[in-house]
């Protein structure tokens, strides 16, 4: 879903010549890149709809008339997990047979219930 905090106003930093030289062989004339800092308690990319940078697309608006009057909102914060809620199982928590059974059940559920497809 969308949240008002997904809209972020960031300031572009001056290009870093060494980084620009390093990335130049990987880019064509039509490509651009956004490089997010990973410093701080929460990255800006995570503040934008919890982006995990696995192919997410971003819209960059450079028109100052559109950006000047923008009033930022706090980014979305997922509610805390209630006390006593079951822990999310990790793959390493399961024995091979249990993992296989859960994956098979997940496959069958998604194969015959197209709401999850």
Coordinates of N, CA, C and O in Angstrom, one line a residue:
X1 N 0.8 -1.2 0.0 CA 0.0 0.0 0.0 C 0.9 1.3 0.0 O 2.1 1.2 0.1
X2 N 0.2 2.3 -0.1 CA 0.9 3.6 -0.1 C 0.7 4.3 1.3 O -0.3 4.1 1.9
X3 N 1.7 5.0 1.6 CA 1.7 5.8 2.9 C 2.3 7.1 2.6 O 3.2 7.3 1.8
X4 N 1.7 8.2 3.2 CA 2.3 9.5 3.0 C 3.8 9.7 3.2 O 4.5 10.4 2.6
X5 N 4.3 8.9 4.2 CA 5.7 8.9 4.5 C 6.6 8.3 3.4 O 7.8 8.4 3.5
X6 N 5.9 7.6 2.4 CA 6.7 7.0 1.3 C 7.3 8.1 0.4 O 8.3 7.9 -0.3
X7 N 6.8 9.3 0.5 CA 7.3 10.4 -0.3 C 8.4 11.1 0.5 O 8.1 11.6 1.6
X8 N 9.6 11.1 0.0 CA 10.7 11.7 0.7 C 11.3 12.8 -0.1 O 11.4 12.7 -1.4
X9 N 11.8 13.9 0.5 CA 12.5 14.9 -0.2 C 14.0 14.8 0.2 O 14.3 14.9 1.4
X10 N 14.8 14.5 -0.7 CA 16.2 14.3 -0.4 C 17.0 15.3 -1.3 O 16.6 15.8 -2.3
X11 N 18.2 15.6 -0.8 CA 19.0 16.6 -1.5 C 20.1 15.8 -2.2 O 20.8 14.9 -1.6
X12 N 20.3 16.1 -3.5 CA 21.4 15.4 -4.2 C 22.7 16.0 -3.7 O 22.9 17.2 -3.5
X13 N 23.7 15.1 -3.6 CA 25.0 15.5 -3.2 C 25.8 15.7 -4.5 O 25.5 15.1 -5.5
X14 N 26.9 16.5 -4.4 CA 27.7 16.6 -5.6 C 28.3 15.3 -5.9 O 28.5 14.4 -5.1
X15 N 28.6 15.1 -7.2 CA 29.2 13.8 -7.7 C 30.5 13.6 -7.0 O 31.3 14.6 -6.9
X16 N 30.8 12.4 -6.7 CA 32.1 12.0 -6.3 C 32.9 11.5 -7.5 O 32.5 10.4 -8.0
X17 N 33.9 12.2 -7.9 CA 34.6 11.8 -9.2 C 35.0 10.3 -9.1 O 34.9 9.6 -10.2
X18 N 35.5 9.8 -8.0 CA 36.0 8.4 -8.0 C 34.9 7.4 -8.2 O 35.0 6.5 -8.9
X19 N 33.7 7.7 -7.6 CA 32.6 6.8 -7.7 C 32.0 6.9 -9.1 O 31.7 5.9 -9.7
X20 N 32.0 8.1 -9.7 CA 31.5 8.3 -11.0 C 32.4 7.5 -12.0 O 31.8 6.8 -12.9
X21 N 33.7 7.6 -11.9 CA 34.6 6.9 -12.7 C 34.4 5.4 -12.6 O 34.4 4.6 -13.6
X22 N 34.2 4.9 -11.4 CA 34.0 3.5 -11.1 C 32.7 3.0 -11.8 O 32.7 1.9 -12.4
X23 N 31.6 3.7 -11.7 CA 30.3 3.3 -12.2 C 30.1 3.5 -13.7 O 29.3 2.9 -14.3
X24 N 30.9 4.4 -14.3 CA 30.7 4.7 -15.7 C 30.7 3.5 -16.7 O 29.8 3.5 -17.6
X25 N 31.5 2.5 -16.5 CA 31.5 1.4 -17.5 C 30.2 0.6 -17.4 O 29.8 -0.1 -18.3
X26 N 29.4 0.7 -16.3 CA 28.2 0.0 -16.1 C 26.9 0.7 -16.6 O 25.9 0.1 -16.6
X27 N 27.0 1.9 -16.9 CA 25.9 2.7 -17.3 C 25.9 3.1 -18.7 O 26.9 3.4 -19.3
X28 N 24.7 3.2 -19.3 CA 24.5 3.7 -20.7 C 24.1 5.2 -20.5 O 23.9 5.7 -19.4
X29 N 23.9 5.9 -21.7 CA 23.4 7.2 -21.6 C 22.0 7.4 -21.0 O 21.7 8.4 -20.5
X30 N 21.2 6.4 -21.1 CA 19.8 6.5 -20.6 C 19.7 6.0 -19.2 O 18.6 6.1 -18.6
X31 N 20.7 5.5 -18.6 CA 20.6 5.0 -17.2 C 21.0 6.1 -16.2 O 22.0 6.8 -16.4
X32 N 20.4 6.0 -15.1 CA 20.8 6.9 -13.9 C 20.8 6.0 -12.7 O 20.2 4.9 -12.7
X33 N 21.3 6.4 -11.6 CA 21.4 5.6 -10.4 C 21.1 6.5 -9.2 O 21.5 7.7 -9.2
X34 N 20.5 5.9 -8.2 CA 20.3 6.6 -7.0 C 21.1 5.8 -6.0 O 21.0 4.5 -5.9
X35 N 22.0 6.4 -5.3 CA 22.8 5.7 -4.3 C 22.4 6.2 -2.9 O 22.6 7.4 -2.6
X36 N 21.8 5.3 -2.2 CA 21.4 5.6 -0.8 C 22.4 5.3 0.2 O 23.1 4.3 0.1
X37 N 22.5 6.2 1.2 CA 23.4 6.0 2.3 C 22.9 4.8 3.2 O 21.7 4.6 3.3
X38 N 23.8 4.1 3.8 CA 23.3 3.0 4.7 C 23.6 3.4 6.1 O 23.5 2.6 7.0
X39 N 24.0 4.7 6.3 CA 24.3 5.2 7.7 C 23.0 5.6 8.4 O 22.0 5.9 7.7
X40 N 23.0 5.5 9.7 CA 21.9 5.9 10.5 C 21.1 4.7 10.9 O 21.4 3.6 10.6
X41 N 20.0 5.0 11.7 CA 19.2 3.9 12.2 C 18.3 3.3 11.2 O 17.9 2.1 11.3
X42 N 17.9 4.0 10.2 CA 17.1 3.5 9.1 C 17.4 4.1 7.8 O 17.4 5.4 7.7
X43 N 17.7 3.4 6.8 CA 18.1 4.0 5.5 C 16.9 4.7 4.9 O 15.7 4.3 5.1
X44 N 17.2 5.7 4.0 CA 16.1 6.3 3.3 C 15.3 5.4 2.4 O 14.1 5.5 2.3
X45 N 16.0 4.4 1.8 CA 15.3 3.5 1.0 C 14.3 2.6 1.8 O 13.2 2.3 1.3
X46 N 14.6 2.3 3.0 CA 13.7 1.5 3.8 C 12.5 2.4 4.2 O 11.4 1.9 4.4
X47 N 12.7 3.7 4.4 CA 11.6 4.6 4.7 C 10.6 4.7 3.6 O 9.5 5.2 3.8
X48 N 11.0 4.4 2.4 CA 10.1 4.5 1.2 C 9.5 3.1 1.0 O 10.1 2.2 0.3
X49 N 8.4 2.9 1.7 CA 7.6 1.7 1.6 C 8.4 0.4 1.9 O 8.2 -0.7 1.4
X50 N 9.4 0.6 2.8 CA 10.2 -0.6 3.2 C 11.0 -1.2 2.1 O 11.2 -2.4 2.1
X51 N 11.5 -0.4 1.2 CA 12.2 -0.9 0.1 C 13.4 -1.7 0.5 O 14.2 -1.3 1.4
X52 N 13.6 -2.8 -0.1 CA 14.8 -3.7 0.1 C 15.7 -3.7 -1.0 O 16.6 -4.5 -1.1
X53 N 15.5 -2.8 -2.0 CA 16.4 -2.6 -3.1 C 16.6 -3.8 -4.0 O 17.7 -4.1 -4.5
X54 N 15.6 -4.6 -4.2 CA 15.7 -5.8 -5.0 C 15.0 -5.6 -6.3 O 14.3 -6.4 -6.8
X55 N 15.2 -4.4 -6.9 CA 14.6 -4.1 -8.2 C 13.5 -3.0 -8.0 O 12.7 -2.8 -9.0
X56 N 13.4 -2.4 -6.9 CA 12.4 -1.4 -6.6 C 12.6 -0.2 -7.6 O 13.7 0.1 -7.9
X57 N 11.5 0.4 -8.0 CA 11.6 1.6 -8.8 C 11.3 2.8 -8.0 O 10.4 2.8 -7.2
X58 N 11.9 3.9 -8.3 CA 11.7 5.2 -7.6 C 11.4 6.3 -8.7 O 11.9 6.2 -9.8
X59 N 10.6 7.2 -8.3 CA 10.4 8.4 -9.1 C 11.2 9.6 -8.6 O 11.0 9.9 -7.4
X60 N 12.0 10.2 -9.4 CA 12.8 11.3 -9.0 C 12.2 12.6 -9.6 O 12.1 12.6 -10.9
X61 N 11.7 13.5 -8.8 CA 11.2 14.8 -9.3 C 12.2 15.9 -9.0 O 12.6 16.1 -7.9
X62 N 12.6 16.5 -10.1 CA 13.6 17.6 -9.9 C 13.0 19.0 -10.1 O 13.8 20.0 -10.0
X63 N 11.7 19.1 -10.3 CA 11.1 20.4 -10.5 C 10.9 21.1 -9.1 O 10.1 20.6 -8.3
X64 N 11.6 22.1 -8.9 CA 11.5 22.8 -7.6 C 10.1 23.3 -7.2 O 9.7 23.3 -6.1
X65 N 9.3 23.6 -8.2 CA 7.9 24.1 -8.0 C 7.1 23.0 -7.3 O 6.2 23.3 -6.5
X66 N 7.4 21.7 -7.7 CA 6.6 20.6 -7.1 C 7.2 20.2 -5.7 O 6.4 19.7 -4.9
X67 N 8.4 20.5 -5.4 CA 9.0 20.1 -4.2 C 9.0 21.1 -3.1 O 8.8 20.8 -1.9
X68 N 9.0 22.4 -3.4 CA 9.1 23.5 -2.4 C 8.0 23.4 -1.4 O 8.3 23.6 -0.2
X69 N 6.7 23.3 -1.8 CA 5.7 23.3 -0.8 C 5.3 22.0 -0.1 O 4.4 21.9 0.6
X70 N 6.2 21.0 -0.4 CA 5.9 19.7 0.2 C 6.1 19.6 1.7 O 7.1 20.1 2.2
X71 N 5.2 19.1 2.4 CA 5.3 18.9 3.9 C 5.5 17.4 4.1 O 4.6 16.6 3.9
X72 N 6.7 17.1 4.6 CA 7.0 15.6 4.8 C 6.2 15.0 5.9 O 5.9 15.7 6.9
X73 N 6.0 13.7 5.8 CA 5.3 12.9 6.8 C 6.3 11.9 7.4 O 7.3 11.6 6.7
X74 N 6.1 11.4 8.5 CA 6.9 10.4 9.1 C 6.8 9.1 8.3 O 5.7 8.8 7.8
X75 N 7.9 8.4 8.1 CA 7.8 7.2 7.3 C 7.0 6.1 8.0 O 6.8 6.2 9.2
X76 N 6.5 5.2 7.3 CA 5.6 4.1 7.8 C 6.5 3.3 8.8 O 7.6 3.0 8.6
X77 N 5.9 3.0 9.9 CA 6.6 2.2 10.9 C 5.6 1.0 11.2 O 4.5 1.2 11.6
X78 N 6.1 -0.2 10.9 CA 5.3 -1.4 11.1 C 4.9 -1.5 12.6 O 5.8 -1.2 13.5
X79 N 3.7 -1.9 12.9 CA 3.4 -2.1 14.4 C 4.2 -3.1 15.0 O 4.6 -4.1 14.3
X80 N 4.5 -3.0 16.3 CA 5.3 -4.0 16.9 C 4.6 -5.4 17.0 O 3.3 -5.4 17.0
X81 N 5.3 -6.4 17.0 CA 4.7 -7.8 17.1 C 4.1 -7.9 18.5 O 4.8 -7.6 19.5
X82 N 2.9 -8.3 18.6 CA 2.3 -8.5 19.9 C 3.0 -9.5 20.8 O 3.5 -10.5 20.3
X83 N 3.0 -9.2 22.1 CA 3.7 -10.2 23.0 C 3.0 -11.5 22.9 O 1.7 -11.6 22.8
X84 N 3.7 -12.6 22.9 CA 3.1 -13.9 22.8 C 2.9 -14.4 21.4 O 2.4 -15.5 21.2
X85 N 3.1 -13.5 20.4 CA 2.9 -13.9 19.1 C 3.9 -15.0 18.7 O 5.0 -15.0 19.2
X86 N 3.5 -15.8 17.8 CA 4.5 -16.9 17.4 C 5.6 -16.3 16.6 O 5.5 -15.4 15.8
X87 N 6.8 -16.8 16.8 CA 8.0 -16.4 16.2 C 8.0 -16.8 14.7 O 7.5 -17.9 14.4
X88 N 8.5 -16.0 13.8 CA 8.6 -16.4 12.4 C 9.7 -17.4 12.3 O 10.8 -17.1 12.8
X89 N 9.4 -18.5 11.7 CA 10.4 -19.6 11.6 C 11.4 -19.2 10.5 O 11.0 -18.7 9.4
X90 N 12.7 -19.5 10.8 CA 13.7 -19.3 9.8 C 14.0 -20.7 9.2 O 13.8 -21.7 9.9
X91 N 14.6 -20.7 8.0 CA 14.9 -22.0 7.4 C 15.9 -22.8 8.3 O 15.7 -24.0 8.5
X92 N 16.8 -22.2 9.0 CA 17.7 -22.9 9.8 C 17.1 -23.5 11.1 O 17.7 -24.3 11.8
X93 N 15.9 -23.0 11.4 CA 15.2 -23.5 12.6 C 14.5 -24.9 12.3 O 14.1 -25.5 13.3
X94 N 14.4 -25.3 11.1 CA 13.6 -26.5 10.7 C 14.5 -27.6 10.4 O 15.6 -27.5 9.8
X95 N 14.1 -28.8 10.7 CA 14.7 -30.0 10.2 C 14.4 -30.2 8.7 O 13.4 -29.7 8.3
X96 N 15.2 -31.0 8.0 CA 15.0 -31.1 6.6 C 13.6 -31.6 6.2 O 13.0 -31.0 5.3
X97 N 13.1 -32.6 6.9 CA 11.8 -33.2 6.6 C 10.7 -32.1 6.9 O 9.7 -32.0 6.1
X98 N 10.8 -31.4 7.9 CA 9.8 -30.4 8.3 C 9.8 -29.2 7.2 O 8.8 -28.8 6.8
X99 N 11.0 -28.8 6.8 CA 11.1 -27.8 5.8 C 10.5 -28.3 4.5 O 9.8 -27.6 3.8
X100 N 10.8 -29.5 4.1 CA 10.3 -30.1 2.9 C 8.7 -30.1 2.9 O 8.1 -29.7 2.0
X101 N 8.2 -30.5 4.1 CA 6.7 -30.6 4.2 C 6.1 -29.2 4.1 O 5.1 -29.0 3.4
X102 N 6.7 -28.2 4.7 CA 6.1 -26.9 4.7 C 6.2 -26.3 3.3 O 5.3 -25.6 2.8
X103 N 7.4 -26.5 2.6 CA 7.5 -26.0 1.2 C 6.5 -26.7 0.3 O 5.9 -26.0 -0.6
X104 N 6.3 -28.0 0.5 CA 5.3 -28.7 -0.3 C 3.9 -28.2 -0.1 O 3.1 -28.0 -1.0
X105 N 3.6 -28.0 1.2 CA 2.2 -27.4 1.5 C 2.1 -26.0 0.9 O 1.0 -25.7 0.4
X106 N 3.1 -25.2 1.0 CA 3.1 -23.9 0.4 C 2.9 -23.9 -1.1 O 2.1 -23.2 -1.7
X107 N 3.6 -24.9 -1.8 CA 3.4 -25.1 -3.2 C 2.0 -25.4 -3.6 O 1.4 -24.8 -4.5
X108 N 1.4 -26.4 -2.9 CA 0.1 -26.8 -3.2 C -1.0 -25.7 -2.9 O -1.9 -25.5 -3.7
X109 N -0.8 -25.0 -1.8 CA -1.7 -23.9 -1.5 C -1.7 -22.9 -2.6 O -2.7 -22.4 -3.1
X110 N -0.5 -22.5 -3.1 CA -0.4 -21.5 -4.1 C -0.8 -22.0 -5.5 O -1.2 -21.2 -6.3
X111 N -0.6 -23.3 -5.7 CA -0.9 -23.8 -7.0 C -2.4 -23.8 -7.2 O -2.9 -23.6 -8.3
X112 N -3.2 -24.1 -6.2 CA -4.6 -24.3 -6.3 C -5.4 -23.1 -5.8 O -6.6 -23.0 -5.9
X113 N -4.8 -22.1 -5.2 CA -5.5 -20.9 -4.7 C -4.8 -19.7 -5.4 O -3.8 -19.2 -4.9
X114 N -5.4 -19.2 -6.5 CA -4.7 -18.2 -7.3 C -4.7 -16.8 -6.6 O -4.2 -15.8 -7.1
X115 N -5.3 -16.7 -5.4 CA -5.2 -15.4 -4.7 C -3.8 -15.1 -4.3 O -3.4 -14.0 -4.1
X116 N -3.0 -16.1 -4.2 CA -1.6 -15.9 -3.8 C -0.6 -15.9 -4.9 O 0.6 -15.7 -4.7
X117 N -1.1 -16.1 -6.1 CA -0.2 -16.2 -7.3 C 0.1 -14.8 -7.8 O -0.5 -13.8 -7.5

